[in-house]
Amino acid sequence: MSDDLLTARDKGIPDRAVGMTTAAFLATSPRLDEFWTPLLVLDDAAMRENVATMANWCAERDLEIMPHGKTTMAPALWQRQLDAGALGITLATMGQVRTGRDLGLDSIMLANAAVDARSLAWLSGELADPGLRFVCWADSLATIDAMEQGLRAVGVPRRVDVCVELGAAGGRTGARSIAEAVQVAERIAASDVLRLAGVAGYEGSLAHDRSAGGLESVRAYLEAQLELHRAISHLYDDGEVYVTAGGSAYFEIVADVWSGAPRDGRTRYTLRSGACIVHDDGFYRGISPFDEGGTGGGPRFVNAMHGIARVVSRPEDGLALVDAGKRDFPYDEGLPIPRAKAADLAGPWHPLDATVSAMNDQHSYVRPAESLAVGDVVRFGLSHPCTAFDKWRVLPVIDSIESGVVIDLIRTWF
């Protein structure tokens, strides 16, 4: 985004940056204490460490990764993951796929079905590019019917790669039995516009914690996915095949189950863990195998996103209101966690023992607040990056929270 013009619509940026290109602004060596609150700030060193940790771990296990780009919808962050060896980027909707293509992606997994005739017509045109890797999912004969109807109406330069999605009772999408999934695979294999490209699914919808029952459900599902892969192996052609699962919570179980599967040189065992690049201070901190959800001695992710807000009111004892709310910080997987305070953005930062008791659109309630004064700033740990990035068009990247030196601006495209 070096040539993009910064505008007054980009919340948080310094007033002097309005009308400047990002490159020109960064050339002036900006600091965080110039920015307006509220802010969502990214830590460069932590992101680099997280990307390298995941890439090395996958390489050691002969795993591919196509991290879920819908987490950030930030091409600069996608590129960090691609540069570290990611096979491509996963996206969630055909609208995101079109955005990704416009931003230069040439290797995309759609972790969803594509059934809208308009988006299928667009896809047909994109497939004329021989350098495009595209694969999507299907979980029913009705999905195949819709895809075939849409693609045959416009014609396709080559067949569309489709993975059979296996689900589970109580889960999200996906065929509810191996037998149903085999029927879908047989239809894909027989299609003149579709190509059977493997099996897919998402284990994360089957558990929300690290309880024994939840982990058992995840493992049983992944074993069923491999069973499906074996059951339809005779239907594959000689091209590339995917076995894909793995969100950011249980990827070590995915790797363990897949470790016993034979490697044949063409099957790409592909994780899609997307939140790992920034991790968090809440949900993923508690459930990730590379944090509190794991065992001691293993790799560790580092929280790379911080919320910063300013105290704007002390209406009663023990309560401070800050100028960030649901429009600024995520709240669906836990409220922000006060971590530190300072008199202003330049610091120095001091530990803060407090909680957020509630959030409105543009306010958060910090309790207790005896040590906070109107005008102070509070740094928050956040939970769930997937609902953090979508609230911001431009995010400053700092080399560290202590220095406050802004080294980049990341633009999102939601």
Tab-separated table of C-alpha atoms in Angstrom:
chain	number	residue	atom	x	y	z
A	1	MET	CA	0.000	0.000	0.000
A	2	SER	CA	3.037	2.260	-0.356
A	3	ASP	CA	1.347	4.361	-3.068
A	4	ASP	CA	-2.035	4.583	-1.333
A	5	LEU	CA	-3.070	7.994	-0.096
A	6	LEU	CA	-3.916	8.227	3.572
A	7	THR	CA	-7.144	10.075	4.275
A	8	ALA	CA	-9.123	11.407	7.201
A	9	ARG	CA	-11.291	8.288	6.824
A	10	ASP	CA	-8.432	6.124	8.121
A	11	LYS	CA	-9.121	6.234	11.836
A	12	GLY	CA	-6.231	6.732	14.164
A	13	ILE	CA	-3.652	8.133	11.745
A	14	PRO	CA	-1.961	11.446	12.623
A	15	ASP	CA	-3.524	14.532	11.116
A	16	ARG	CA	-0.289	15.378	9.320
A	17	ALA	CA	-0.483	12.066	7.424
A	18	VAL	CA	-3.720	12.978	5.648
A	19	GLY	CA	-3.035	13.375	1.936
A	20	MET	CA	0.367	11.669	2.089
A	21	THR	CA	1.195	8.343	0.523
A	22	THR	CA	1.989	5.597	2.973
A	23	ALA	CA	5.574	5.482	1.731
A	24	ALA	CA	6.021	9.223	2.174
A	25	PHE	CA	4.567	9.121	5.658
A	26	LEU	CA	6.747	6.202	6.733
A	27	ALA	CA	9.795	8.030	5.393
A	28	THR	CA	9.238	10.660	8.085
A	29	SER	CA	9.941	8.083	10.857
A	30	PRO	CA	6.552	8.349	12.569
A	31	ARG	CA	6.034	7.274	16.150
A	32	LEU	CA	3.014	5.794	17.830
A	33	ASP	CA	2.568	8.805	20.097
A	34	GLU	CA	1.464	10.836	17.047
A	35	PHE	CA	-1.575	8.626	16.474
A	36	TRP	CA	-5.093	9.173	17.735
A	37	THR	CA	-6.905	6.768	20.009
A	38	PRO	CA	-8.447	4.267	19.800
A	39	LEU	CA	-5.868	2.106	18.023
A	40	LEU	CA	-5.226	-1.479	17.027
A	41	VAL	CA	-1.455	-1.938	16.860
A	42	LEU	CA	0.579	-4.837	15.441
A	43	ASP	CA	3.974	-5.935	16.765
A	44	ASP	CA	6.403	-6.638	13.926
A	45	ALA	CA	8.845	-8.840	15.847
A	46	ALA	CA	6.063	-10.980	17.294
A	47	MET	CA	4.469	-11.534	13.873
A	48	ARG	CA	7.795	-12.540	12.353
A	49	GLU	CA	8.403	-14.976	15.191
A	50	ASN	CA	4.938	-16.517	14.824
A	51	VAL	CA	5.216	-16.953	11.049
A	52	ALA	CA	8.640	-18.574	11.350
A	53	THR	CA	7.503	-20.832	14.198
A	54	MET	CA	4.571	-22.182	12.202
A	55	ALA	CA	6.526	-22.539	8.963
A	56	ASN	CA	9.332	-24.476	10.623
A	57	TRP	CA	6.942	-26.726	12.511
A	58	CYS	CA	5.041	-27.596	9.311
A	59	ALA	CA	8.242	-28.237	7.355
A	60	GLU	CA	9.475	-30.656	10.026
A	61	ARG	CA	6.260	-32.685	9.599
A	62	ASP	CA	6.029	-32.602	5.810
A	63	LEU	CA	2.900	-30.476	5.981
A	64	GLU	CA	1.771	-27.678	3.700
A	65	ILE	CA	-0.043	-24.619	4.979
A	66	MET	CA	-2.515	-22.361	3.224
A	67	PRO	CA	-3.319	-19.986	6.094
A	68	HIS	CA	-6.815	-18.600	6.248
A	69	GLY	CA	-6.560	-15.086	4.829
A	70	LYS	CA	-10.005	-14.035	6.017
A	71	THR	CA	-8.474	-13.554	9.453
A	72	THR	CA	-6.636	-10.417	8.359
A	73	MET	CA	-7.681	-9.688	4.749
A	74	ALA	CA	-4.330	-7.916	4.604
A	75	PRO	CA	-2.185	-8.683	1.541
A	76	ALA	CA	0.983	-7.485	3.266
A	77	LEU	CA	0.464	-10.103	5.969
A	78	TRP	CA	-0.472	-12.789	3.432
A	79	GLN	CA	2.832	-12.065	1.720
A	80	ARG	CA	4.745	-12.652	4.937
A	81	GLN	CA	3.199	-16.115	5.123
A	82	LEU	CA	3.799	-16.858	1.443
A	83	ASP	CA	7.422	-15.752	1.745
A	84	ALA	CA	7.791	-18.231	4.610
A	85	GLY	CA	6.703	-21.102	2.355
A	86	ALA	CA	2.899	-21.162	2.465
A	87	LEU	CA	1.416	-23.014	-0.525
A	88	GLY	CA	-1.233	-20.342	-0.945
A	89	ILE	CA	-3.941	-18.481	0.947
A	90	THR	CA	-7.328	-19.817	2.051
A	91	LEU	CA	-10.391	-17.583	1.748
A	92	ALA	CA	-13.994	-17.985	2.868
A	93	THR	CA	-16.236	-16.455	0.188
A	94	MET	CA	-16.114	-15.920	-3.538
A	95	GLY	CA	-16.126	-12.197	-2.852
A	96	GLN	CA	-12.913	-12.642	-0.891
A	97	VAL	CA	-11.499	-14.774	-3.708
A	98	ARG	CA	-12.149	-11.977	-6.197
A	99	THR	CA	-10.504	-9.503	-3.821
A	100	GLY	CA	-7.544	-11.829	-3.403
A	101	ARG	CA	-7.107	-12.206	-7.131
A	102	ASP	CA	-7.257	-8.436	-7.582
A	103	LEU	CA	-4.536	-8.148	-4.949
A	104	GLY	CA	-2.308	-10.608	-6.781
A	105	LEU	CA	-2.974	-14.046	-5.276
A	106	ASP	CA	-2.397	-16.970	-7.631
A	107	SER	CA	-2.881	-19.888	-5.198
A	108	ILE	CA	-6.241	-19.935	-3.404
A	109	MET	CA	-8.307	-22.445	-1.492
A	110	LEU	CA	-11.954	-21.528	-0.994
A	111	ALA	CA	-12.934	-23.189	2.284
A	112	ASN	CA	-16.527	-23.181	1.157
A	113	ALA	CA	-18.790	-24.098	-1.720
A	114	ALA	CA	-19.155	-21.938	-4.838
A	115	VAL	CA	-22.725	-22.187	-6.115
A	116	ASP	CA	-23.697	-18.671	-7.240
A	117	ALA	CA	-23.916	-18.505	-11.047
A	118	ARG	CA	-22.459	-14.982	-11.132
A	119	SER	CA	-19.346	-15.862	-9.177
A	120	LEU	CA	-18.941	-19.090	-11.141
A	121	ALA	CA	-19.013	-17.111	-14.385
A	122	TRP	CA	-16.278	-14.862	-13.004
A	123	LEU	CA	-14.270	-17.911	-11.903
A	124	SER	CA	-14.488	-19.366	-15.386
A	125	GLY	CA	-12.716	-16.331	-16.740
A	126	GLU	CA	-10.006	-16.511	-14.069
A	127	LEU	CA	-9.301	-20.154	-14.875
A	128	ALA	CA	-8.009	-19.092	-18.274
A	129	ASP	CA	-4.874	-18.120	-16.353
A	130	PRO	CA	-2.768	-21.315	-16.298
A	131	GLY	CA	-0.855	-20.003	-13.301
A	132	LEU	CA	-3.917	-19.935	-11.043
A	133	ARG	CA	-4.262	-22.669	-8.451
A	134	PHE	CA	-7.858	-22.724	-7.224
A	135	VAL	CA	-9.651	-25.382	-5.217
A	136	CYS	CA	-13.030	-25.241	-3.477
A	137	TRP	CA	-15.237	-27.610	-1.466
A	138	ALA	CA	-18.555	-29.417	-1.958
A	139	ASP	CA	-20.596	-31.401	0.549
A	140	SER	CA	-23.702	-32.537	-1.338
A	141	LEU	CA	-25.099	-33.570	-4.699
A	142	ALA	CA	-27.111	-30.341	-4.682
A	143	THR	CA	-23.841	-28.401	-4.514
A	144	ILE	CA	-22.513	-30.322	-7.512
A	145	ASP	CA	-25.737	-29.688	-9.436
A	146	ALA	CA	-25.449	-25.931	-8.839
A	147	MET	CA	-21.778	-25.825	-9.806
A	148	GLU	CA	-22.276	-27.830	-12.980
A	149	GLN	CA	-25.251	-25.755	-14.051
A	150	GLY	CA	-23.412	-22.477	-13.537
A	151	LEU	CA	-20.164	-23.580	-15.184
A	152	ARG	CA	-21.770	-25.289	-18.172
A	153	ALA	CA	-23.753	-22.137	-18.895
A	154	VAL	CA	-20.554	-20.152	-19.484
A	155	GLY	CA	-18.036	-22.849	-20.350
A	156	VAL	CA	-14.739	-23.419	-18.554
A	157	PRO	CA	-11.180	-23.492	-19.930
A	158	ARG	CA	-10.390	-26.292	-17.469
A	159	ARG	CA	-12.197	-28.260	-14.821
A	160	VAL	CA	-12.563	-26.743	-11.347
A	161	ASP	CA	-10.723	-28.568	-8.559
A	162	VAL	CA	-13.174	-29.591	-5.829
A	163	CYS	CA	-12.541	-31.325	-2.504
A	164	VAL	CA	-15.276	-33.371	-0.856
A	165	GLU	CA	-16.072	-31.800	2.499
A	166	LEU	CA	-16.731	-34.181	5.361
A	167	GLY	CA	-18.671	-32.838	8.302
A	168	ALA	CA	-20.017	-34.321	11.505
A	169	ALA	CA	-23.263	-34.260	13.451
A	170	GLY	CA	-23.510	-30.965	15.320
A	171	GLY	CA	-20.752	-29.436	13.212
A	172	ARG	CA	-20.921	-26.865	10.464
A	173	THR	CA	-21.068	-27.764	6.766
A	174	GLY	CA	-19.907	-31.075	5.320
A	175	ALA	CA	-21.463	-34.406	4.361
A	176	ARG	CA	-22.713	-36.072	7.519
A	177	SER	CA	-21.386	-39.539	6.723
A	178	ILE	CA	-18.597	-41.148	4.775
A	179	ALA	CA	-21.172	-42.870	2.585
A	180	GLU	CA	-22.732	-39.529	1.620
A	181	ALA	CA	-19.305	-38.049	0.968
A	182	VAL	CA	-18.373	-40.967	-1.312
A	183	GLN	CA	-21.482	-40.267	-3.404
A	184	VAL	CA	-20.410	-36.640	-3.758
A	185	ALA	CA	-16.898	-37.724	-4.760
A	186	GLU	CA	-18.276	-40.082	-7.411
A	187	ARG	CA	-20.334	-37.266	-8.926
A	188	ILE	CA	-17.339	-34.921	-8.997
A	189	ALA	CA	-15.119	-37.556	-10.586
A	190	ALA	CA	-17.706	-38.146	-13.322
A	191	SER	CA	-18.213	-34.442	-14.075
A	192	ASP	CA	-17.100	-32.744	-17.275
A	193	VAL	CA	-16.540	-29.386	-15.524
A	194	LEU	CA	-15.305	-30.461	-12.075
A	195	ARG	CA	-12.258	-32.427	-10.938
A	196	LEU	CA	-12.030	-34.464	-7.738
A	197	ALA	CA	-9.134	-32.892	-5.816
A	198	GLY	CA	-9.244	-34.523	-2.392
A	199	VAL	CA	-11.004	-34.238	0.961
A	200	ALA	CA	-11.532	-31.242	3.217
A	201	GLY	CA	-13.105	-30.208	6.479
A	202	TYR	CA	-12.941	-28.141	9.630
A	203	GLU	CA	-12.464	-29.830	12.966
A	204	GLY	CA	-12.702	-26.595	14.949
A	205	SER	CA	-16.493	-26.539	14.912
A	206	LEU	CA	-16.588	-29.771	16.932
A	207	ALA	CA	-14.962	-28.419	20.093
A	208	HIS	CA	-14.392	-25.114	21.823
A	209	ASP	CA	-11.984	-26.117	24.555
A	210	ARG	CA	-9.361	-28.696	25.463
A	211	SER	CA	-11.636	-31.019	27.408
A	212	ALA	CA	-11.115	-34.751	26.927
A	213	GLY	CA	-14.463	-35.060	25.175
A	214	GLY	CA	-13.736	-32.198	22.805
A	215	LEU	CA	-10.321	-33.514	21.832
A	216	GLU	CA	-11.741	-36.988	21.323
A	217	SER	CA	-14.368	-35.582	18.934
A	218	VAL	CA	-11.694	-33.744	16.968
A	219	ARG	CA	-9.506	-36.831	16.665
A	220	ALA	CA	-12.399	-39.089	15.648
A	221	TYR	CA	-13.401	-36.630	12.950
A	222	LEU	CA	-9.881	-36.425	11.524
A	223	GLU	CA	-9.585	-40.207	11.457
A	224	ALA	CA	-12.878	-40.358	9.540
A	225	GLN	CA	-11.484	-37.809	7.083
A	226	LEU	CA	-8.531	-40.093	6.349
A	227	GLU	CA	-10.915	-43.013	5.992
A	228	LEU	CA	-12.821	-41.028	3.368
A	229	HIS	CA	-9.578	-40.194	1.575
A	230	ARG	CA	-8.739	-43.883	1.346
A	231	ALA	CA	-12.281	-44.803	0.269
A	232	ILE	CA	-12.221	-42.472	-2.756
A	233	SER	CA	-8.560	-42.827	-3.718
A	234	HIS	CA	-9.473	-44.939	-6.752
A	235	LEU	CA	-11.443	-41.989	-8.120
A	236	TYR	CA	-8.482	-39.588	-8.213
A	237	ASP	CA	-6.698	-38.846	-11.474
A	238	ASP	CA	-2.945	-38.316	-11.679
A	239	GLY	CA	-3.076	-34.673	-10.597
A	240	GLU	CA	-2.536	-32.924	-7.298
A	241	VAL	CA	-4.676	-34.048	-4.346
A	242	TYR	CA	-5.360	-32.318	-1.034
A	243	VAL	CA	-6.175	-33.531	2.439
A	244	THR	CA	-6.954	-30.346	4.319
A	245	ALA	CA	-8.062	-29.445	7.838
A	246	GLY	CA	-6.556	-27.556	10.741
A	247	GLY	CA	-7.682	-24.286	12.226
A	248	SER	CA	-5.604	-22.447	14.811
A	249	ALA	CA	-6.776	-24.441	17.832
A	250	TYR	CA	-6.137	-28.152	17.181
A	251	PHE	CA	-3.560	-28.305	14.408
A	252	GLU	CA	-1.213	-30.493	16.435
A	253	ILE	CA	-3.922	-33.177	16.604
A	254	VAL	CA	-4.375	-32.865	12.839
A	255	ALA	CA	-0.643	-33.394	12.358
A	256	ASP	CA	-0.626	-36.375	14.708
A	257	VAL	CA	-3.507	-38.124	12.938
A	258	TRP	CA	-2.007	-37.405	9.529
A	259	SER	CA	1.454	-38.600	10.589
A	260	GLY	CA	0.509	-42.198	9.882
A	261	ALA	CA	-0.901	-41.507	6.414
A	262	PRO	CA	1.311	-42.613	3.507
A	263	ARG	CA	3.026	-39.858	1.526
A	264	ASP	CA	2.786	-40.467	-2.207
A	265	GLY	CA	4.395	-37.335	-3.598
A	266	ARG	CA	1.184	-35.787	-4.954
A	267	THR	CA	-1.057	-35.580	-1.876
A	268	ARG	CA	-0.663	-32.288	-0.085
A	269	TYR	CA	-1.553	-32.552	3.594
A	270	THR	CA	-2.523	-28.950	4.136
A	271	LEU	CA	-3.274	-26.989	7.292
A	272	ARG	CA	-5.220	-23.723	7.145
A	273	SER	CA	-4.326	-22.166	10.516
A	274	GLY	CA	-4.788	-18.434	9.957
A	275	ALA	CA	-4.871	-16.725	13.354
A	276	CYS	CA	-1.338	-17.850	14.181
A	277	ILE	CA	0.326	-14.834	12.565
A	278	VAL	CA	-0.895	-12.546	15.349
A	279	HIS	CA	-2.178	-15.066	17.911
A	280	ASP	CA	-4.063	-13.268	20.727
A	281	ASP	CA	-4.317	-12.697	24.456
A	282	GLY	CA	-7.603	-14.545	24.966
A	283	PHE	CA	-9.270	-17.443	23.152
A	284	TYR	CA	-6.265	-18.687	21.179
A	285	ARG	CA	-3.903	-18.032	24.049
A	286	GLY	CA	-5.947	-20.464	26.108
A	287	ILE	CA	-6.570	-23.130	23.482
A	288	SER	CA	-3.599	-23.087	21.094
A	289	PRO	CA	-1.141	-25.989	21.402
A	290	PHE	CA	1.582	-23.340	21.142
A	291	ASP	CA	0.409	-21.511	24.256
A	292	GLU	CA	-1.562	-22.428	27.367
A	293	GLY	CA	-3.369	-25.214	25.498
A	294	GLY	CA	-0.131	-27.068	24.889
A	295	THR	CA	2.488	-28.834	26.946
A	296	GLY	CA	5.636	-27.253	28.280
A	297	GLY	CA	8.769	-27.199	26.219
A	298	GLY	CA	7.146	-26.897	22.789
A	299	PRO	CA	7.027	-23.958	20.374
A	300	ARG	CA	5.249	-20.844	21.543
A	301	PHE	CA	3.344	-18.116	19.734
A	302	VAL	CA	3.496	-14.511	20.900
A	303	ASN	CA	0.583	-12.095	21.058
A	304	ALA	CA	1.181	-9.583	18.267
A	305	MET	CA	-1.911	-7.361	18.473
A	306	HIS	CA	-2.656	-4.718	21.069
A	307	GLY	CA	-5.606	-2.427	21.550
A	308	ILE	CA	-4.945	1.054	22.905
A	309	ALA	CA	-7.638	3.406	24.192
A	310	ARG	CA	-7.774	6.610	26.208
A	311	VAL	CA	-9.657	7.280	29.416
A	312	VAL	CA	-12.378	9.810	28.637
A	313	SER	CA	-14.502	9.632	31.793
A	314	ARG	CA	-14.284	8.747	35.507
A	315	PRO	CA	-17.991	9.091	36.355
A	316	GLU	CA	-17.823	7.183	39.649
A	317	ASP	CA	-15.356	5.484	41.950
A	318	GLY	CA	-13.842	2.346	40.509
A	319	LEU	CA	-14.964	2.977	36.937
A	320	ALA	CA	-13.193	4.430	33.931
A	321	LEU	CA	-14.636	4.706	30.436
A	322	VAL	CA	-12.208	4.514	27.512
A	323	ASP	CA	-12.775	5.615	23.930
A	324	ALA	CA	-12.840	2.138	22.327
A	325	GLY	CA	-15.781	-0.198	22.101
A	326	LYS	CA	-17.319	-2.893	19.925
A	327	ARG	CA	-16.620	-0.854	16.797
A	328	ASP	CA	-12.900	-0.978	17.570
A	329	PHE	CA	-12.004	-4.170	19.465
A	330	PRO	CA	-13.254	-7.784	19.224
A	331	TYR	CA	-15.666	-9.027	21.875
A	332	ASP	CA	-17.227	-12.254	20.560
A	333	GLU	CA	-14.651	-14.571	22.187
A	334	GLY	CA	-13.989	-12.609	25.354
A	335	LEU	CA	-13.714	-8.957	26.331
A	336	PRO	CA	-10.461	-6.979	26.052
A	337	ILE	CA	-7.972	-7.523	28.869
A	338	PRO	CA	-6.313	-4.427	30.406
A	339	ARG	CA	-2.570	-5.067	30.492
A	340	ALA	CA	-0.821	-1.734	31.007
A	341	LYS	CA	-1.344	2.003	31.419
A	342	ALA	CA	0.604	5.134	30.572
A	343	ALA	CA	0.133	8.874	30.766
A	344	ASP	CA	0.262	8.973	26.963
A	345	LEU	CA	1.198	6.835	23.976
A	346	ALA	CA	4.897	7.565	24.390
A	347	GLY	CA	4.876	5.634	27.655
A	348	PRO	CA	6.453	4.483	29.850
A	349	TRP	CA	3.972	1.653	30.343
A	350	HIS	CA	3.130	0.269	33.772
A	351	PRO	CA	1.236	-2.960	34.581
A	352	LEU	CA	-2.490	-2.504	35.174
A	353	ASP	CA	-4.600	-4.850	37.278
A	354	ALA	CA	-8.143	-4.336	36.016
A	355	THR	CA	-10.892	-5.910	33.937
A	356	VAL	CA	-13.366	-4.809	31.294
A	357	SER	CA	-16.865	-5.430	32.609
A	358	ALA	CA	-18.857	-4.349	29.547
A	359	MET	CA	-18.591	-2.710	26.127
A	360	ASN	CA	-20.786	-0.331	24.148
A	361	ASP	CA	-20.302	0.688	20.536
A	362	GLN	CA	-17.594	3.252	21.367
A	363	HIS	CA	-16.861	2.756	25.089
A	364	SER	CA	-15.419	0.052	27.316
A	365	TYR	CA	-15.944	-0.102	31.089
A	366	VAL	CA	-12.655	-0.584	32.965
A	367	ARG	CA	-12.900	-1.693	36.610
A	368	PRO	CA	-11.407	-1.004	39.092
A	369	ALA	CA	-9.929	2.260	37.965
A	370	GLU	CA	-8.430	3.901	41.037
A	371	SER	CA	-5.065	4.409	39.346
A	372	LEU	CA	-6.469	5.805	36.097
A	373	ALA	CA	-7.045	9.468	35.309
A	374	VAL	CA	-8.862	11.162	32.450
A	375	GLY	CA	-6.396	11.364	29.566
A	376	ASP	CA	-4.425	8.220	30.496
A	377	VAL	CA	-4.090	5.484	27.913
A	378	VAL	CA	-4.684	1.774	28.487
A	379	ARG	CA	-3.162	-1.073	26.491
A	380	PHE	CA	-5.401	-4.097	26.093
A	381	GLY	CA	-4.815	-7.686	25.190
A	382	LEU	CA	-7.450	-8.781	22.666
A	383	SER	CA	-9.206	-12.056	21.946
A	384	HIS	CA	-9.974	-13.463	18.474
A	385	PRO	CA	-8.080	-11.803	15.618
A	386	CYS	CA	-10.751	-12.866	13.116
A	387	THR	CA	-13.067	-10.193	14.512
A	388	ALA	CA	-10.366	-7.622	15.248
A	389	PHE	CA	-8.968	-6.806	11.805
A	390	ASP	CA	-12.355	-6.232	10.156
A	391	LYS	CA	-12.859	-3.091	12.236
A	392	TRP	CA	-9.804	-1.311	10.798
A	393	ARG	CA	-8.747	-0.096	7.344
A	394	VAL	CA	-5.218	0.862	8.390
A	395	LEU	CA	-3.196	-0.600	11.260
A	396	PRO	CA	0.188	0.696	12.420
A	397	VAL	CA	2.992	-1.844	12.811
A	398	ILE	CA	5.534	-1.026	15.498
A	399	ASP	CA	8.930	-2.594	16.026
A	400	SER	CA	8.068	-2.988	19.719
A	401	ILE	CA	5.558	-1.591	22.164
A	402	GLU	CA	8.400	-0.145	24.236
A	403	SER	CA	9.967	1.878	21.408
A	404	GLY	CA	6.752	2.940	19.705
A	405	VAL	CA	8.533	3.299	16.359
A	406	VAL	CA	6.045	2.817	13.502
A	407	ILE	CA	7.694	0.848	10.697
A	408	ASP	CA	4.698	0.033	8.490
A	409	LEU	CA	0.998	0.588	7.915
A	410	ILE	CA	-1.088	-2.477	7.072
A	411	ARG	CA	-4.229	-1.980	4.992
A	412	THR	CA	-7.124	-4.431	5.176
A	413	TRP	CA	-9.667	-5.200	2.455
A	414	PHE	CA	-12.871	-6.428	4.054
